[in-house]
JSON list of C-alpha atoms in Angstrom, two decimals:
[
{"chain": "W", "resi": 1, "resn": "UNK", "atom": "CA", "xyz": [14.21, 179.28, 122.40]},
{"chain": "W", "resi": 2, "resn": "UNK", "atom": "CA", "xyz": [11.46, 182.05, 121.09]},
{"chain": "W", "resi": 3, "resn": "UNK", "atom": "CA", "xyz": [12.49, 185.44, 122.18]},
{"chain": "W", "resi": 4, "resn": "UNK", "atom": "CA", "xyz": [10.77, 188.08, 121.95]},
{"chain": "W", "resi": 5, "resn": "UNK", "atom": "CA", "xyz": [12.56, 191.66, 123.15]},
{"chain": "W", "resi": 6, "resn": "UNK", "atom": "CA", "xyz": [10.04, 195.05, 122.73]},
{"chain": "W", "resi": 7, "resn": "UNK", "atom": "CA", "xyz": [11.57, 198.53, 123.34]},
{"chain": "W", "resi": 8, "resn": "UNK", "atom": "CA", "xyz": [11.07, 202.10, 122.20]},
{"chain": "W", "resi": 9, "resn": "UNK", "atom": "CA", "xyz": [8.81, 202.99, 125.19]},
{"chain": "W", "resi": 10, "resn": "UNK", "atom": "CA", "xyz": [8.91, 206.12, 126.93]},
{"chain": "W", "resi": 11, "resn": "UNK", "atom": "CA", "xyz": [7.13, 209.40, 128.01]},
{"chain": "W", "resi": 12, "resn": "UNK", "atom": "CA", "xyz": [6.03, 211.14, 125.68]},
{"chain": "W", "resi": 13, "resn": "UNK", "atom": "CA", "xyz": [2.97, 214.25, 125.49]},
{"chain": "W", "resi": 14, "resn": "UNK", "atom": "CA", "xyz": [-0.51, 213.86, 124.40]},
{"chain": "W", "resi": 15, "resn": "UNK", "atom": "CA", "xyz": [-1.06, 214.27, 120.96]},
{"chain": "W", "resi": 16, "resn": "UNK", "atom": "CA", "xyz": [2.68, 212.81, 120.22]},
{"chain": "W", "resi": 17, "resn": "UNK", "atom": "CA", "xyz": [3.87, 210.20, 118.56]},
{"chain": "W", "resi": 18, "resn": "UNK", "atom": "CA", "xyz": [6.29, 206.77, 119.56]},
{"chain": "W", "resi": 19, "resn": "UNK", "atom": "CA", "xyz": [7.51, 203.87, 117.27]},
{"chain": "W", "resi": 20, "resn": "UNK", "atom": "CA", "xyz": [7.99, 200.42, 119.13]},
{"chain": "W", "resi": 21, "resn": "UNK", "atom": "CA", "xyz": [9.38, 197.60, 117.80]},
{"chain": "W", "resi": 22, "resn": "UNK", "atom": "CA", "xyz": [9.83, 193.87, 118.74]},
{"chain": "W", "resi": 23, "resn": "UNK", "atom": "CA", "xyz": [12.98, 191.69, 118.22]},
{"chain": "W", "resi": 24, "resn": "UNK", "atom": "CA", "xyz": [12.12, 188.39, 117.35]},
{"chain": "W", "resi": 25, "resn": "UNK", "atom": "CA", "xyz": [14.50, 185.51, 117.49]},
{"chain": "W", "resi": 26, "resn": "UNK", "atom": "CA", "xyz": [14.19, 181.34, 117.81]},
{"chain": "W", "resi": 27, "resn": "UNK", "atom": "CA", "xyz": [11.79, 181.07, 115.44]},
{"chain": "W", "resi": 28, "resn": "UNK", "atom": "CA", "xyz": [11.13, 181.93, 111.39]},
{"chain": "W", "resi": 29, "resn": "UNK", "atom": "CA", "xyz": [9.08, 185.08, 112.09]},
{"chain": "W", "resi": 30, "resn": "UNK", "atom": "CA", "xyz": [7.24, 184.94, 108.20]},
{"chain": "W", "resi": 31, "resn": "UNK", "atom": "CA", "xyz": [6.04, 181.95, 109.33]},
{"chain": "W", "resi": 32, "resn": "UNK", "atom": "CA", "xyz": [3.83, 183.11, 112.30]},
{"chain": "W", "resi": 33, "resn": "UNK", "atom": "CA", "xyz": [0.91, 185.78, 112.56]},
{"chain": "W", "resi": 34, "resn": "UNK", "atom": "CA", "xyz": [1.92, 188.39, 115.31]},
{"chain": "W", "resi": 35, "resn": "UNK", "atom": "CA", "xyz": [-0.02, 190.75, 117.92]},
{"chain": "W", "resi": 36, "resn": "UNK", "atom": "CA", "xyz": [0.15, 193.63, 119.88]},
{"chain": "W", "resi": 37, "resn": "UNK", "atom": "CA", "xyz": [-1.61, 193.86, 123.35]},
{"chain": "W", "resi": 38, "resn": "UNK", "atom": "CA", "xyz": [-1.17, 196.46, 125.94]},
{"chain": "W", "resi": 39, "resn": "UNK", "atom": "CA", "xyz": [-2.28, 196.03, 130.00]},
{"chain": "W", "resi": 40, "resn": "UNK", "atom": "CA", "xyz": [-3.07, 199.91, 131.32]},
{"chain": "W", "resi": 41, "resn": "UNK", "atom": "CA", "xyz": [-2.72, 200.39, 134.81]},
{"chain": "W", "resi": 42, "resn": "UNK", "atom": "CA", "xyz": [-5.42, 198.85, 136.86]},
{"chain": "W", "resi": 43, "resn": "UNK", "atom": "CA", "xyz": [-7.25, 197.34, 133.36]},
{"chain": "W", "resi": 44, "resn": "UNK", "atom": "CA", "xyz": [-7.43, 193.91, 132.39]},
{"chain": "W", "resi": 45, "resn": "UNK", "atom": "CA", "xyz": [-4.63, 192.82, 128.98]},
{"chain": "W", "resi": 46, "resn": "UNK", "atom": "CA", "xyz": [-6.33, 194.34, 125.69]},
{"chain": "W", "resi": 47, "resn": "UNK", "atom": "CA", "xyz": [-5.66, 193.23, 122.28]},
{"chain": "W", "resi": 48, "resn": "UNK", "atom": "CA", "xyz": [-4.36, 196.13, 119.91]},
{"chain": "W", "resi": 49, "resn": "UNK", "atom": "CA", "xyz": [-3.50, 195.22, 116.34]},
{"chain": "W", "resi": 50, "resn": "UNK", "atom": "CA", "xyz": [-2.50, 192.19, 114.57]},
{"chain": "W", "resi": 51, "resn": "UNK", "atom": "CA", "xyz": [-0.72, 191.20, 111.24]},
{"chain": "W", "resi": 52, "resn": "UNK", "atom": "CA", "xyz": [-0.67, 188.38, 108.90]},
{"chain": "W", "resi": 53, "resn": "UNK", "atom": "CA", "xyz": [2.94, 186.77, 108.34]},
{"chain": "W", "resi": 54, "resn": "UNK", "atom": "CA", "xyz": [2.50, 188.27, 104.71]},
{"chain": "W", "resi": 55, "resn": "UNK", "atom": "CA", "xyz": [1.35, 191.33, 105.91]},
{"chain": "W", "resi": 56, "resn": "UNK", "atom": "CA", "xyz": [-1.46, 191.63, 103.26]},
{"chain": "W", "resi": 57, "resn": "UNK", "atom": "CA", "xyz": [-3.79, 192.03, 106.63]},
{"chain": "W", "resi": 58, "resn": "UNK", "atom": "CA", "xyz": [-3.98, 194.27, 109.42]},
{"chain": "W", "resi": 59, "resn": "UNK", "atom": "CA", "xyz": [-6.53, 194.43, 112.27]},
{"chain": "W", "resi": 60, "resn": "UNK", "atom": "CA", "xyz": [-7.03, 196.80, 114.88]},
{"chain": "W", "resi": 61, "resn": "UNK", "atom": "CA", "xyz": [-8.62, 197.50, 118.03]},
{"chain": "W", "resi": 62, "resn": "UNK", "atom": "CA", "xyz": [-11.30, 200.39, 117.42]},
{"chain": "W", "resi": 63, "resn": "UNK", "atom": "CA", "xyz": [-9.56, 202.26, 120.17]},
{"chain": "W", "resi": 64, "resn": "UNK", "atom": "CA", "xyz": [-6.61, 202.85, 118.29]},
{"chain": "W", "resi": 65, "resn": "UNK", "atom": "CA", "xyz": [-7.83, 202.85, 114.64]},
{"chain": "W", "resi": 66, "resn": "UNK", "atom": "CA", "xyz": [-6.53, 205.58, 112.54]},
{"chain": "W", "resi": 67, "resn": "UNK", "atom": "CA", "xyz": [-3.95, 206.17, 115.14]},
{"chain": "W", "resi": 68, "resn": "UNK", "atom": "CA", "xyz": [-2.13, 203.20, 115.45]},
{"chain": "W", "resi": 69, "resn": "UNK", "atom": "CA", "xyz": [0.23, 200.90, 112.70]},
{"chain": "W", "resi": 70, "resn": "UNK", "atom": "CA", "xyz": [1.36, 197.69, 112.54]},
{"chain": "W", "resi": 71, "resn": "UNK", "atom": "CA", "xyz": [4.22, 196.40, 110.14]},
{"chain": "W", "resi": 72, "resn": "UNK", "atom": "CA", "xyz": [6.72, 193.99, 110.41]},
{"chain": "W", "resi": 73, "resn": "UNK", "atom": "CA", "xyz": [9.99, 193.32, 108.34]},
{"chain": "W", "resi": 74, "resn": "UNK", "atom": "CA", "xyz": [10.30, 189.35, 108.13]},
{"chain": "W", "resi": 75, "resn": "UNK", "atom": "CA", "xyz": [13.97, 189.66, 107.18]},
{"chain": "W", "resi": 76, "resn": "UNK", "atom": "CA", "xyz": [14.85, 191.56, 110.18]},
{"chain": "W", "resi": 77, "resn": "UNK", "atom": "CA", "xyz": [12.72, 189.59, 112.22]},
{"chain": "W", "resi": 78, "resn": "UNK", "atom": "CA", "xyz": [11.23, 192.58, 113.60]},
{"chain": "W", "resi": 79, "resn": "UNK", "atom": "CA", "xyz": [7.97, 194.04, 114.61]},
{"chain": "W", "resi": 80, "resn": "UNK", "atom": "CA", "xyz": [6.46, 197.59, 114.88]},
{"chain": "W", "resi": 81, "resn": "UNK", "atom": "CA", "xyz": [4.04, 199.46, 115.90]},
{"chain": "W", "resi": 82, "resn": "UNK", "atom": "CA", "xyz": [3.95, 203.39, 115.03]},
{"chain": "W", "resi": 83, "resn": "UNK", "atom": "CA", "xyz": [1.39, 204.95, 117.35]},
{"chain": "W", "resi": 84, "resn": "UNK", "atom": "CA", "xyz": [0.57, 209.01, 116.42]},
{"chain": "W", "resi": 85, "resn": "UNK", "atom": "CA", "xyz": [-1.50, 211.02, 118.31]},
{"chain": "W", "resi": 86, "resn": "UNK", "atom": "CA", "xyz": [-1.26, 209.32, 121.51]},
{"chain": "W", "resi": 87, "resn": "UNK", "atom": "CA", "xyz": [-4.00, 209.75, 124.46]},
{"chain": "W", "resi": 88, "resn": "UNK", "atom": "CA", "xyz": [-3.57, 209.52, 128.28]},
{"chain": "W", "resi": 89, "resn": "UNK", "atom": "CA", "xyz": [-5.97, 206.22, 127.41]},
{"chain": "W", "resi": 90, "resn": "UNK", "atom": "CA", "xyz": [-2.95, 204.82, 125.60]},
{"chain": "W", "resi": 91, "resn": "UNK", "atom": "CA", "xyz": [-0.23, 204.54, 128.50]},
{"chain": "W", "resi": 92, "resn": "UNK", "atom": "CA", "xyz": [0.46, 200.75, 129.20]},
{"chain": "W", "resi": 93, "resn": "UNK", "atom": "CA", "xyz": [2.84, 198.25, 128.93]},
{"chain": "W", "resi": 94, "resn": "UNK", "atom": "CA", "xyz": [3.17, 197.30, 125.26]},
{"chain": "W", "resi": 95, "resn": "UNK", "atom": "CA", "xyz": [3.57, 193.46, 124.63]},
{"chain": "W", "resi": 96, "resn": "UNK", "atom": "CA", "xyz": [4.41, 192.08, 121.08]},
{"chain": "W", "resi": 97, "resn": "UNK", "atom": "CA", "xyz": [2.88, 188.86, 121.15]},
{"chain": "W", "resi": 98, "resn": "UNK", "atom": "CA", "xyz": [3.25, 185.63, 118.55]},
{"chain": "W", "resi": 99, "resn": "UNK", "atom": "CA", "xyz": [0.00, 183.62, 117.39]},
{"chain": "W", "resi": 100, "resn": "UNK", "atom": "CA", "xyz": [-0.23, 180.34, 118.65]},
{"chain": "W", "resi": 101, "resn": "UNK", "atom": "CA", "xyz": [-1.64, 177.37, 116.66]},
{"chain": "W", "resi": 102, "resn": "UNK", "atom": "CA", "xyz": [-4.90, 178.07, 118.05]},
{"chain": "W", "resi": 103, "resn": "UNK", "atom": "CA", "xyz": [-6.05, 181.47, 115.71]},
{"chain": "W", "resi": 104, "resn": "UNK", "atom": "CA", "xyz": [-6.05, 184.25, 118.36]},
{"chain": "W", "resi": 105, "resn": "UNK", "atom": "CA", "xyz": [-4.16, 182.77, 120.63]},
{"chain": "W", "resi": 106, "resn": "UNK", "atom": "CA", "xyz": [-0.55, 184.00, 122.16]},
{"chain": "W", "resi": 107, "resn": "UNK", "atom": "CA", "xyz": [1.54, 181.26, 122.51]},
{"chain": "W", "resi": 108, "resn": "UNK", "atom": "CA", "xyz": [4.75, 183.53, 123.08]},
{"chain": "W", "resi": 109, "resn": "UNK", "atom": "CA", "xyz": [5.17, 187.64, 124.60]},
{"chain": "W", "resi": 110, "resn": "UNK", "atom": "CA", "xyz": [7.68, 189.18, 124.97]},
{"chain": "W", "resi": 111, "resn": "UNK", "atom": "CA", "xyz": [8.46, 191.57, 128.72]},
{"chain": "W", "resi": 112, "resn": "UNK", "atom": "CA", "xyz": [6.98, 194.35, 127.48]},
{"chain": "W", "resi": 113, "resn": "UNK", "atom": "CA", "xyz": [7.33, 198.09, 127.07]},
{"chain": "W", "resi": 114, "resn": "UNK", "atom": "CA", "xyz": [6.03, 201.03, 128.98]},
{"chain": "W", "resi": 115, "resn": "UNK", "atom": "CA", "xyz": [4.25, 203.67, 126.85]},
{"chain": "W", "resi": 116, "resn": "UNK", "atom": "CA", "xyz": [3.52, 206.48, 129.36]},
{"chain": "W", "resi": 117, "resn": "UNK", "atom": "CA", "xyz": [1.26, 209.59, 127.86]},
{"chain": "W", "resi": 118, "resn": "UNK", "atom": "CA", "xyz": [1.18, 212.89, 129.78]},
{"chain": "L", "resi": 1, "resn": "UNK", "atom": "CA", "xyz": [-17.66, 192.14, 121.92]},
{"chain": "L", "resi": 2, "resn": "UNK", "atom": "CA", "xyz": [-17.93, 189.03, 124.31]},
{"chain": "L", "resi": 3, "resn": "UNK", "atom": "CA", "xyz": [-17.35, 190.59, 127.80]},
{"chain": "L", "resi": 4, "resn": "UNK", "atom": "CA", "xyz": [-15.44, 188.23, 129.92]},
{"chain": "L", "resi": 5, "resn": "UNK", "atom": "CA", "xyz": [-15.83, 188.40, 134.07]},
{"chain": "L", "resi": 6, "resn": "UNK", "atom": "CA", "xyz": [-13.31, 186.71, 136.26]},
{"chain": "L", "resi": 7, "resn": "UNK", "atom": "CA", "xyz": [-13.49, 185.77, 140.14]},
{"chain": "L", "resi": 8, "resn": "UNK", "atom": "CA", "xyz": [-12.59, 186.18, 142.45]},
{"chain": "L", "resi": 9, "resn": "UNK", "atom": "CA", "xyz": [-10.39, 189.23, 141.91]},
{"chain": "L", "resi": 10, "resn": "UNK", "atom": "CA", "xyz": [-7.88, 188.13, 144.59]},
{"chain": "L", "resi": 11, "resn": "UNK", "atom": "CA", "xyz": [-7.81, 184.28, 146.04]},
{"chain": "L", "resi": 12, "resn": "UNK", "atom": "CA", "xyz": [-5.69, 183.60, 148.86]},
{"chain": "L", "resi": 13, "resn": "UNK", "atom": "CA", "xyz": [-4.78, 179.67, 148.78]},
{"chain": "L", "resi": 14, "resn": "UNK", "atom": "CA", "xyz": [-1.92, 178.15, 151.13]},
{"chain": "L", "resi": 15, "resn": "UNK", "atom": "CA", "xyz": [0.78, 176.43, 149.29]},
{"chain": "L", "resi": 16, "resn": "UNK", "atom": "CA", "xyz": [-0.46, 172.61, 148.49]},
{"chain": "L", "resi": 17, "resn": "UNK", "atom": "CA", "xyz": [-3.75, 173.25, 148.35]},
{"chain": "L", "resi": 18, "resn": "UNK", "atom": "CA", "xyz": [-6.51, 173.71, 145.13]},
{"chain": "L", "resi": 19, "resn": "UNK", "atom": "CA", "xyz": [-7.34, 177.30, 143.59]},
{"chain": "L", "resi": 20, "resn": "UNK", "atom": "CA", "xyz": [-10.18, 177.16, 141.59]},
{"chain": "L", "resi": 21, "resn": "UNK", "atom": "CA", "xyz": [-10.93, 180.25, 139.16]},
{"chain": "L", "resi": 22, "resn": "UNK", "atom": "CA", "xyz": [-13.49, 181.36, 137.28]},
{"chain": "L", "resi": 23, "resn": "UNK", "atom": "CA", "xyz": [-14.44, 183.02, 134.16]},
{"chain": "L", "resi": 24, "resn": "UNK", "atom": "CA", "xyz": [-17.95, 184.05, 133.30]},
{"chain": "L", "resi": 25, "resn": "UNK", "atom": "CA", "xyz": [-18.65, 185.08, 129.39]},
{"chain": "L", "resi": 26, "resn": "UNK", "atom": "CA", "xyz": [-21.43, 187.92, 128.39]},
{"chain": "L", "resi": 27, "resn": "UNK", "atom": "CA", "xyz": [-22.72, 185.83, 125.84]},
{"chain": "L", "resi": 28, "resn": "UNK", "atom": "CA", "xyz": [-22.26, 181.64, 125.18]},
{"chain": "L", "resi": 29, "resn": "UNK", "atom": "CA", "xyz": [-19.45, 180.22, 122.66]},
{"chain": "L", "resi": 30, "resn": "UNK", "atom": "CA", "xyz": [-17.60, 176.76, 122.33]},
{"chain": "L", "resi": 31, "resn": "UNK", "atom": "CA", "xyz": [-14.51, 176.14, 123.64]},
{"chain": "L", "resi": 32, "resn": "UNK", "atom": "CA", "xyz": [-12.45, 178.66, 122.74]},
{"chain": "L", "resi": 33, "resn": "UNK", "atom": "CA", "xyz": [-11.40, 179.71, 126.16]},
{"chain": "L", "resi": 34, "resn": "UNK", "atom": "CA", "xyz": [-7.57, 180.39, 126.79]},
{"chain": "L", "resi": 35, "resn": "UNK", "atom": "CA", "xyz": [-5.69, 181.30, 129.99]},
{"chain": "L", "resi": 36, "resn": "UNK", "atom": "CA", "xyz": [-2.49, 182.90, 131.01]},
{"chain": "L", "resi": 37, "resn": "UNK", "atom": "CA", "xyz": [-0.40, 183.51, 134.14]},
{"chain": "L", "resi": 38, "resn": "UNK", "atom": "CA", "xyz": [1.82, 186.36, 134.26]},
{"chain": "L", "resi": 39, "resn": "UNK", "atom": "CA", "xyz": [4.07, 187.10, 137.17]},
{"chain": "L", "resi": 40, "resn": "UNK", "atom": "CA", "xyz": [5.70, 190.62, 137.89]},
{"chain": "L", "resi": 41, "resn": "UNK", "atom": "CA", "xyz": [7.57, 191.91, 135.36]},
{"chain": "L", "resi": 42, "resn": "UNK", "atom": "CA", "xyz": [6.92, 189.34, 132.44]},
{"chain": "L", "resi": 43, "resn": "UNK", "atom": "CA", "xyz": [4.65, 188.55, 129.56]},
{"chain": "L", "resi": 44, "resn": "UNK", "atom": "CA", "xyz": [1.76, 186.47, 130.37]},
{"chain": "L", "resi": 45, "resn": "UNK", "atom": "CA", "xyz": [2.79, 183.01, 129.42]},
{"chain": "L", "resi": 46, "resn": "UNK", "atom": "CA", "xyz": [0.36, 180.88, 127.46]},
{"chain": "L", "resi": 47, "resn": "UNK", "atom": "CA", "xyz": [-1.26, 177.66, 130.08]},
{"chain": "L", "resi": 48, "resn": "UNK", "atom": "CA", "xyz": [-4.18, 176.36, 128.28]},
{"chain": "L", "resi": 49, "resn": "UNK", "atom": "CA", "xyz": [-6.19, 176.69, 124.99]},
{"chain": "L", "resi": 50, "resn": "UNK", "atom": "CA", "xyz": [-9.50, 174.98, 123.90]},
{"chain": "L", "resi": 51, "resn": "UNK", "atom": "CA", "xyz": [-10.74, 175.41, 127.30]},
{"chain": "L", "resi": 52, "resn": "UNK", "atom": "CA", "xyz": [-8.54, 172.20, 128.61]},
{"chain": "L", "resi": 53, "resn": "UNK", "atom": "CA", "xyz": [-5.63, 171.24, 126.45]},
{"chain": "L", "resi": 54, "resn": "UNK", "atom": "CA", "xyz": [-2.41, 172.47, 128.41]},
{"chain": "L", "resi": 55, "resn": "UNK", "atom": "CA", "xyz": [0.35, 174.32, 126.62]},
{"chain": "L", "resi": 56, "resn": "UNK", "atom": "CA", "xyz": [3.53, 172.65, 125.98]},
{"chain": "L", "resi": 57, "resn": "UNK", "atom": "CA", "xyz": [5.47, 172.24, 129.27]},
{"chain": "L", "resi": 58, "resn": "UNK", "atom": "CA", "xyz": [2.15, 173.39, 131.75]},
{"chain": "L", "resi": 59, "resn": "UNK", "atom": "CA", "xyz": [2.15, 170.45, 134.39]},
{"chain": "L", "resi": 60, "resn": "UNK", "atom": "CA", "xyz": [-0.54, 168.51, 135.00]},
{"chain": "L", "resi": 61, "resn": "UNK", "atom": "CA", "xyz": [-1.85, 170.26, 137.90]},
{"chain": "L", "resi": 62, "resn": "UNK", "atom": "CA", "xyz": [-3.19, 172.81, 135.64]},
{"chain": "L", "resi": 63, "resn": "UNK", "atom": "CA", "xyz": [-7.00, 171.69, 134.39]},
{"chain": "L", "resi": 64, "resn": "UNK", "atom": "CA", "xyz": [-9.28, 173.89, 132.27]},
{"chain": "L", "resi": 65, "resn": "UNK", "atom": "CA", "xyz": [-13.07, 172.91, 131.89]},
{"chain": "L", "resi": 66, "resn": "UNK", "atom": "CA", "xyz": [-16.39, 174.56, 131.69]},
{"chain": "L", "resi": 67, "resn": "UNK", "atom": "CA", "xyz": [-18.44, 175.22, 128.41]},
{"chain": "L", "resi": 68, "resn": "UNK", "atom": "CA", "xyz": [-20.93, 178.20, 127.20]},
{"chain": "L", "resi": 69, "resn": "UNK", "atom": "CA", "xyz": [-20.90, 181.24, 129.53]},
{"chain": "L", "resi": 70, "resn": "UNK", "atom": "CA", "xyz": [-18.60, 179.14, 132.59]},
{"chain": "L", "resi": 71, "resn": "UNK", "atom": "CA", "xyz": [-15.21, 178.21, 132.63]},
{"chain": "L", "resi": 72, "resn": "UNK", "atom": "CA", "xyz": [-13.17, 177.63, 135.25]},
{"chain": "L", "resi": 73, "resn": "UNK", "atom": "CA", "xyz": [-9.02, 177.37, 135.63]},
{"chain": "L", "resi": 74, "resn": "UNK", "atom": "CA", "xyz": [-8.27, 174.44, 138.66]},
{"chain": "L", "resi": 75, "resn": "UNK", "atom": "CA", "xyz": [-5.01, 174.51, 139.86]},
{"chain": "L", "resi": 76, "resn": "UNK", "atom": "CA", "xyz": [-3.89, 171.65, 142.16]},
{"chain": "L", "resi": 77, "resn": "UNK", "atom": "CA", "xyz": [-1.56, 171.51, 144.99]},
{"chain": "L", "resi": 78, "resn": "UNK", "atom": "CA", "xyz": [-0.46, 175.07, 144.59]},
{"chain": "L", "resi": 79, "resn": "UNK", "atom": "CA", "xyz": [3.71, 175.55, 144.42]},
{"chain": "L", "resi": 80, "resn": "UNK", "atom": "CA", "xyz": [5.26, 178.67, 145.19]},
{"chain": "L", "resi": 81, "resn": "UNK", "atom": "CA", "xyz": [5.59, 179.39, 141.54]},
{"chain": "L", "resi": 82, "resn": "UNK", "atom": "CA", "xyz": [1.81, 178.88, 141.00]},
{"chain": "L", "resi": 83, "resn": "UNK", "atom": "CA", "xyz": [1.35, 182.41, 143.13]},
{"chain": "L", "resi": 84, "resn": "UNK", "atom": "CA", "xyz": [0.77, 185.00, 139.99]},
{"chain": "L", "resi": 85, "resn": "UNK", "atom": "CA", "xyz": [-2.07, 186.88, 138.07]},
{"chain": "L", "resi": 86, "resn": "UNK", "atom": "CA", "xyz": [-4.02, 184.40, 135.97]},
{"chain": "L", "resi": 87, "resn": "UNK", "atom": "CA", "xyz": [-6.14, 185.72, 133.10]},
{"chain": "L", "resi": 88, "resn": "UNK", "atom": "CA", "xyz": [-8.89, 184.19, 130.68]},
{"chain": "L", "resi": 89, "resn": "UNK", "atom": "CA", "xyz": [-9.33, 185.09, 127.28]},
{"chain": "L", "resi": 90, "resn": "UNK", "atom": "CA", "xyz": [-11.96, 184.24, 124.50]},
{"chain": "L", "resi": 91, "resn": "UNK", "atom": "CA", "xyz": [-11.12, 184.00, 120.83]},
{"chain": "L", "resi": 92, "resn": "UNK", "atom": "CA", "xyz": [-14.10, 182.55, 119.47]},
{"chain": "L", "resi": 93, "resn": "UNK", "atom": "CA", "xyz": [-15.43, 185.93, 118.40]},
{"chain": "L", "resi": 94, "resn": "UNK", "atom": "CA", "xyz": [-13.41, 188.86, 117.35]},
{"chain": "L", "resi": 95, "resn": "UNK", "atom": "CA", "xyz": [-11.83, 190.89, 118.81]},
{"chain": "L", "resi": 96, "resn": "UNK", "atom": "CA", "xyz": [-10.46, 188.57, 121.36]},
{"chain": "L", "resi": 97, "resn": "UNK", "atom": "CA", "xyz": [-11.15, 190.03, 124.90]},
{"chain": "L", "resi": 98, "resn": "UNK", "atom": "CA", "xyz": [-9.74, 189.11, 128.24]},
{"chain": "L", "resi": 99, "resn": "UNK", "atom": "CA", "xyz": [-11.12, 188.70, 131.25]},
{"chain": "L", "resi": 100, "resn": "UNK", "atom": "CA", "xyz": [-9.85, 191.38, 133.98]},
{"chain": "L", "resi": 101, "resn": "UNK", "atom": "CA", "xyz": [-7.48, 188.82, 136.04]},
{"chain": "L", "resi": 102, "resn": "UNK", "atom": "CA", "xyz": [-7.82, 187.00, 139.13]},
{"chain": "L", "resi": 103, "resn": "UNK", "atom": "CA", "xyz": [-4.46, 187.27, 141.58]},
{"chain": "L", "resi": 104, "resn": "UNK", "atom": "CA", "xyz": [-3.66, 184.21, 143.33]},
{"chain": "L", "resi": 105, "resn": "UNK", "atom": "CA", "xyz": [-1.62, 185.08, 146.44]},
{"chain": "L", "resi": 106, "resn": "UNK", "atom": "CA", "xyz": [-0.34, 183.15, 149.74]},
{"chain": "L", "resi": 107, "resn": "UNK", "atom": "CA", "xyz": [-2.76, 182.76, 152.83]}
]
């Protein structure tokens, strides 16, 4: 069964910085592209940043470019995502999310994480 | 970015009966048209890509259809697990964008 378990949300002040990660499991993780995507309170889901299983190739939203990283560690099967200089704009739940077979598509999230700024 | 427009926001539907949804794009593209139900305190869960073909394990009373700005979600006879958020989301031109969600709650 594909798992996937986020965590290292919290409150923290605008301006500061938070590392999340995702815990992957049931699956070979360097064999699958992975996602972040966020839903803020009373918004619709937004995509964030995305990584190739190689990591050679990073995309991100242009609301969090230059703030935001995403890396990954295949033989941890882990995912992270360092945010710096966070904004009230950037509290949400935090979802790690796996490429499906379809290119842009999330076949699997994880629960989530709540990233509160203020 | 393609802007994507769903309603109703809230559609009240008794148990057994259809929902229809809808999801309006800002500008046309094929068929790639996902969409996604997620129910308090999960992760959305993938229900259809391609605008029709069902994810592994979605029943059969989830259909997708609809083509260039108009897609629509149908589900049939509505169980008491159907009642959740649903949400659309295009990836045929980058970034991918969702659509705002559409709740589906008991009349």
């Amino acid at each position: 069964e594909v798992q996937l378990v986020e965590s290292g949300g919290g409150l923290v002040q605008p301006g500061g910085s938070l590392r999340l990660s995702c815990a992957t499991s049931g699956f070979t993780l360097s064999s699958k592209s992975m996602n972040w995507v966020r839903l803020a309170p009373g918004k619709g889901l937004e995509w964030v940043a995305y990584i190739s299983r190689d990591s050679s190739t990073t995309f991100y939203a242009d609301s969090v470019k230059g703030r935001f990283t995403i890396s990954r560690d295949n033989a941890k099967n882990s995912l992270h995502l360092q945010m710096n200089s966070l904004r009230d704009e950037d509290t949400a739940v935090y979802y790690c999310a796996r490429e499906g077979i379809a290119v842009s598509t999330f076949d699997s999230w994880g629960q989530g994480t709540l990233v509160t700024v203020s | 970015e393609i802007v994507l427009t769903q309603s109703p926001a809230t559609l009240s539907v008794s148990p057994g009966e259809r929902a229809t949804l809808s999801c309006r794009a800002s500008q046309s593209f094929s068929r790639n048209l996902a969409w996604y139900q997620q129910k308090p305190g999960q992760g959305p869960r993938l229900l259809i890509s391609a605008t029709s073909t069902r994810a592994t394990g979605i029943p059969a009373r989830f259909s997708g259809s609809g083509s260039g700005t108009e897609f629509t979600l149908t589900i049939n006879s509505l169980q008491s697990e159907d009642f959740a958020l649903y949400y659309c989301q295009q990836y045929d031109d980058w970034p991918p964008t969702f659509g705002q969600g559409t709740k589906v709650e008991i009349k």
